[in-house]
PDB file of C-alpha atoms in Angstrom:
ATOM      1  CA  ASN A   1      72.762 -64.459 -88.375  1.00  0.00           C
ATOM      2  CA  LYS A   2      71.421 -66.304 -85.299  1.00  0.00           C
ATOM      3  CA  GLU A   3      71.573 -63.132 -83.168  1.00  0.00           C
ATOM      4  CA  ASP A   4      69.381 -61.162 -85.633  1.00  0.00           C
ATOM      5  CA  PRO A   5      66.074 -60.224 -83.967  1.00  0.00           C
ATOM      6  CA  ARG A   6      64.155 -61.451 -87.058  1.00  0.00           C
ATOM      7  CA  HIS A   7      65.840 -64.879 -86.769  1.00  0.00           C
ATOM      8  CA  LYS A   8      65.070 -64.997 -83.109  1.00  0.00           C
ATOM      9  CA  ARG A   9      61.385 -64.127 -83.753  1.00  0.00           C
ATOM     10  CA  ARG A  10      61.138 -66.963 -86.412  1.00  0.00           C
ATOM     11  CA  GLU A  11      62.825 -69.319 -83.967  1.00  0.00           C
ATOM     12  CA  ALA A  12      60.288 -68.468 -81.191  1.00  0.00           C
ATOM     13  CA  ILE A  13      57.354 -68.789 -83.663  1.00  0.00           C
ATOM     14  CA  GLY A  14      58.739 -72.090 -84.921  1.00  0.00           C
ATOM     15  CA  GLN A  15      58.980 -73.423 -81.305  1.00  0.00           C
ATOM     16  CA  LEU A  16      55.356 -72.443 -80.524  1.00  0.00           C
ATOM     17  CA  LEU A  17      54.105 -74.064 -83.692  1.00  0.00           C
ATOM     18  CA  PHE A  18      56.206 -77.161 -82.800  1.00  0.00           C
ATOM     19  CA  SER A  19      54.434 -77.372 -79.375  1.00  0.00           C
ATOM     20  CA  GLN A  20      51.122 -77.357 -81.241  1.00  0.00           C
ATOM     21  CA  THR A  21      51.964 -80.537 -83.150  1.00  0.00           C
ATOM     22  CA  PHE A  22      51.486 -82.556 -79.899  1.00  0.00           C
ATOM     23  CA  PRO A  23      48.261 -83.621 -78.401  1.00  0.00           C
ATOM     24  CA  ASN A  24      47.160 -81.000 -75.770  1.00  0.00           C
ATOM     25  CA  GLY A  25      49.786 -78.573 -77.056  1.00  0.00           C
ATOM     26  CA  LYS A  26      48.930 -75.174 -75.629  1.00  0.00           C
ATOM     27  CA  PHE A  27      50.329 -71.750 -76.240  1.00  0.00           C
ATOM     28  CA  PRO A  28      51.952 -70.076 -73.230  1.00  0.00           C
ATOM     29  CA  ARG A  29      50.105 -67.310 -71.537  1.00  0.00           C
ATOM     30  CA  GLY A  30      50.937 -63.786 -72.396  1.00  0.00           C
ATOM     31  CA  LYS A  31      51.266 -61.903 -75.624  1.00  0.00           C
ATOM     32  CA  LEU A  32      51.790 -64.029 -78.690  1.00  0.00           C
ATOM     33  CA  ASP A  33      53.430 -63.008 -81.938  1.00  0.00           C
ATOM     34  CA  PRO A  34      50.660 -61.741 -84.255  1.00  0.00           C
ATOM     35  CA  LYS A  35      51.672 -64.279 -86.917  1.00  0.00           C
ATOM     36  CA  ILE A  36      50.743 -67.268 -84.664  1.00  0.00           C
ATOM     37  CA  PRO A  37      46.881 -66.834 -84.783  1.00  0.00           C
ATOM     38  CA  GLN A  38      47.166 -66.129 -88.563  1.00  0.00           C
ATOM     39  CA  ILE A  39      49.193 -69.280 -89.178  1.00  0.00           C
ATOM     40  CA  ILE A  40      46.736 -71.387 -87.047  1.00  0.00           C
ATOM     41  CA  ALA A  41      43.879 -69.921 -88.927  1.00  0.00           C
ATOM     42  CA  ASN A  42      45.382 -70.935 -92.202  1.00  0.00           C
ATOM     43  CA  VAL A  43      46.933 -74.305 -91.140  1.00  0.00           C
ATOM     44  CA  LYS A  44      44.601 -76.405 -93.261  1.00  0.00           C
ATOM     45  CA  LYS A  45      45.389 -74.472 -96.415  1.00  0.00           C
ATOM     46  CA  ILE A  46      49.145 -74.483 -95.474  1.00  0.00           C
ATOM     47  CA  ASP A  47      49.103 -78.217 -94.767  1.00  0.00           C
ATOM     48  CA  MET A  48      47.338 -78.889 -98.136  1.00  0.00           C
ATOM     49  CA  MET A  49      50.109 -77.082 -99.924  1.00  0.00           C
ATOM     50  CA  ILE A  50      52.804 -79.039 -97.936  1.00  0.00           C
ATOM     51  CA  ALA A  51      50.995 -82.343 -98.736  1.00  0.00           C
ATOM     52  CA  ASP A  52      50.862 -81.464-102.392  1.00  0.00           C
ATOM     53  CA  ALA A  53      54.531 -80.584-102.475  1.00  0.00           C
ATOM     54  CA  ALA A  54      55.673 -83.699-100.702  1.00  0.00           C
ATOM     55  CA  PRO A  55      53.044 -86.410-101.501  1.00  0.00           C
ATOM     56  CA  GLU A  56      55.330 -89.176-100.365  1.00  0.00           C
ATOM     57  CA  PHE A  57      55.265 -87.690 -96.837  1.00  0.00           C
ATOM     58  CA  PRO A  58      51.887 -87.549 -95.233  1.00  0.00           C
ATOM     59  CA  ILE A  59      51.553 -84.575 -92.798  1.00  0.00           C
ATOM     60  CA  GLU A  60      51.330 -86.824 -89.803  1.00  0.00           C
ATOM     61  CA  LYS A  61      54.555 -88.520 -90.792  1.00  0.00           C
ATOM     62  CA  ILE A  62      56.630 -85.361 -91.346  1.00  0.00           C
ATOM     63  CA  ASN A  63      59.132 -84.613 -88.604  1.00  0.00           C
ATOM     64  CA  LYS A  64      57.315 -82.261 -86.225  1.00  0.00           C
ATOM     65  CA  ILE A  65      60.112 -79.596 -86.231  1.00  0.00           C
ATOM     66  CA  ASP A  66      60.190 -79.761 -90.017  1.00  0.00           C
ATOM     67  CA  LEU A  67      56.475 -79.306 -90.141  1.00  0.00           C
ATOM     68  CA  ALA A  68      56.596 -76.296 -87.807  1.00  0.00           C
ATOM     69  CA  VAL A  69      59.317 -74.678 -89.907  1.00  0.00           C
ATOM     70  CA  LEU A  70      57.406 -75.389 -93.116  1.00  0.00           C
ATOM     71  CA  ARG A  71      54.139 -73.974 -91.727  1.00  0.00           C
ATOM     72  CA  LEU A  72      55.918 -70.768 -90.804  1.00  0.00           C
ATOM     73  CA  ALA A  73      57.830 -70.505 -94.077  1.00  0.00           C
ATOM     74  CA  VAL A  74      54.678 -71.357 -96.285  1.00  0.00           C
ATOM     75  CA  PHE A  75      52.686 -68.704 -94.381  1.00  0.00           C
ATOM     76  CA  GLU A  76      55.305 -66.083 -94.955  1.00  0.00           C
ATOM     77  CA  LEU A  77      55.832 -67.044 -98.633  1.00  0.00           C
ATOM     78  CA  ILE A  78      52.250 -67.474 -99.817  1.00  0.00           C
ATOM     79  CA  ILE A  79      50.035 -65.636 -97.351  1.00  0.00           C
ATOM     80  CA  ASP A  80      51.976 -62.920 -95.526  1.00  0.00           C
ATOM     81  CA  LYS A  81      54.398 -61.911 -98.372  1.00  0.00           C
ATOM     82  CA  THR A  82      56.105 -59.203 -96.371  1.00  0.00           C
ATOM     83  CA  ASN A  83      59.608 -60.549 -96.737  1.00  0.00           C
ATOM     84  CA  PRO A  84      61.688 -61.477 -99.776  1.00  0.00           C
ATOM     85  CA  GLU A  85      61.313 -65.159-100.865  1.00  0.00           C
ATOM     86  CA  LYS A  86      64.981 -65.918-100.683  1.00  0.00           C
ATOM     87  CA  VAL A  87      65.175 -64.585 -97.040  1.00  0.00           C
ATOM     88  CA  ILE A  88      62.277 -66.731 -96.001  1.00  0.00           C
ATOM     89  CA  ILE A  89      63.703 -69.899 -97.563  1.00  0.00           C
ATOM     90  CA  ASP A  90      67.203 -69.263 -96.182  1.00  0.00           C
ATOM     91  CA  GLU A  91      65.784 -68.735 -92.704  1.00  0.00           C
ATOM     92  CA  ALA A  92      63.691 -71.889 -92.974  1.00  0.00           C
ATOM     93  CA  ILE A  93      66.742 -73.963 -94.027  1.00  0.00           C
ATOM     94  CA  GLU A  94      68.751 -72.395 -91.147  1.00  0.00           C
ATOM     95  CA  LEU A  95      66.014 -73.332 -88.639  1.00  0.00           C
ATOM     96  CA  GLY A  96      66.063 -76.819 -90.087  1.00  0.00           C
ATOM     97  CA  LYS A  97      69.765 -77.047 -89.602  1.00  0.00           C
ATOM     98  CA  GLU A  98      69.465 -75.695 -86.066  1.00  0.00           C
ATOM     99  CA  PHE A  99      66.607 -77.809 -84.769  1.00  0.00           C
ATOM    100  CA  GLY A 100      65.922 -80.608 -87.243  1.00  0.00           C
ATOM    101  CA  GLY A 101      67.689 -83.721 -88.355  1.00  0.00           C
ATOM    102  CA  ASP A 102      70.456 -84.279 -90.934  1.00  0.00           C
ATOM    103  CA  THR A 103      67.906 -84.342 -93.811  1.00  0.00           C
ATOM    104  CA  SER A 104      65.806 -81.455 -92.638  1.00  0.00           C
ATOM    105  CA  PRO A 105      67.483 -78.633 -94.501  1.00  0.00           C
ATOM    106  CA  SER A 106      67.233 -80.377 -97.923  1.00  0.00           C
ATOM    107  CA  PHE A 107      63.717 -81.564 -97.239  1.00  0.00           C
ATOM    108  CA  ILE A 108      62.585 -78.139 -96.237  1.00  0.00           C
ATOM    109  CA  ASN A 109      64.299 -76.563 -99.350  1.00  0.00           C
ATOM    110  CA  GLY A 110      62.764 -79.078-101.628  1.00  0.00           C
ATOM    111  CA  VAL A 111      59.218 -78.704-100.213  1.00  0.00           C
ATOM    112  CA  LEU A 112      59.417 -74.797-100.287  1.00  0.00           C
ATOM    113  CA  GLY A 113      60.823 -74.834-103.772  1.00  0.00           C
ATOM    114  CA  LYS A 114      57.914 -76.910-105.061  1.00  0.00           C
ATOM    115  CA  ILE A 115      55.395 -74.772-103.147  1.00  0.00           C
ATOM    116  CA  LEU A 116      56.896 -71.563-104.503  1.00  0.00           C
ATOM    117  CA  SER A 117      56.937 -72.909-108.023  1.00  0.00           C
ATOM    118  CA  VAL A 118      53.255 -73.816-107.958  1.00  0.00           C
ATOM    119  CA  TYR A 119      51.566 -71.440-105.456  1.00  0.00           C
ATOM    120  CA  GLY A 120      53.957 -68.549-105.712  1.00  0.00           C
ATOM    121  CA  ARG A 121      53.462 -68.349-109.472  1.00  0.00           C
ATOM    122  CA  LYS A 122      49.644 -68.347-108.984  1.00  0.00           C
ATOM    123  CA  SER A 123      50.032 -65.687-106.342  1.00  0.00           C
ATOM    124  CA  ARG A 124      52.224 -63.430-108.450  1.00  0.00           C
ATOM    125  CA  ASN A 125      49.922 -63.825-111.513  1.00  0.00           C
ATOM    126  CA  LYS A 126      46.985 -62.563-109.434  1.00  0.00           C
ATOM    127  CA  ASN A 127      48.906 -59.418-108.470  1.00  0.00           C
ATOM    128  CA  ASN A 128      49.778 -58.626-112.065  1.00  0.00           C
TER     129      ASN A 128
END
């Protein structure tokens, strides 16, 4: 639901991450969502996972909004782990539909599926 506060929060985070994909991208002044600094601190690790899952698309060639959505979703799936995987993926696909191009939802779904199958399995095995 686009009016759900959790969706709106992800939307805002995605927009801030999108702004960071441009040279001189700056965060607005004021209080930031606590996930933002955590995502930024892990962006190299997150980008490595995205690059591994989509080797035919170098990070710098991925649509900037798709990259922002993927960074948020990968952070939530692999690092944060406070929401169900299905919810995170569904939300990422919805953000792709809302802000990305025609191929964004399927690209996002494919990349997240690959990441979850590789890194999610490793993560779950460590917790068992």
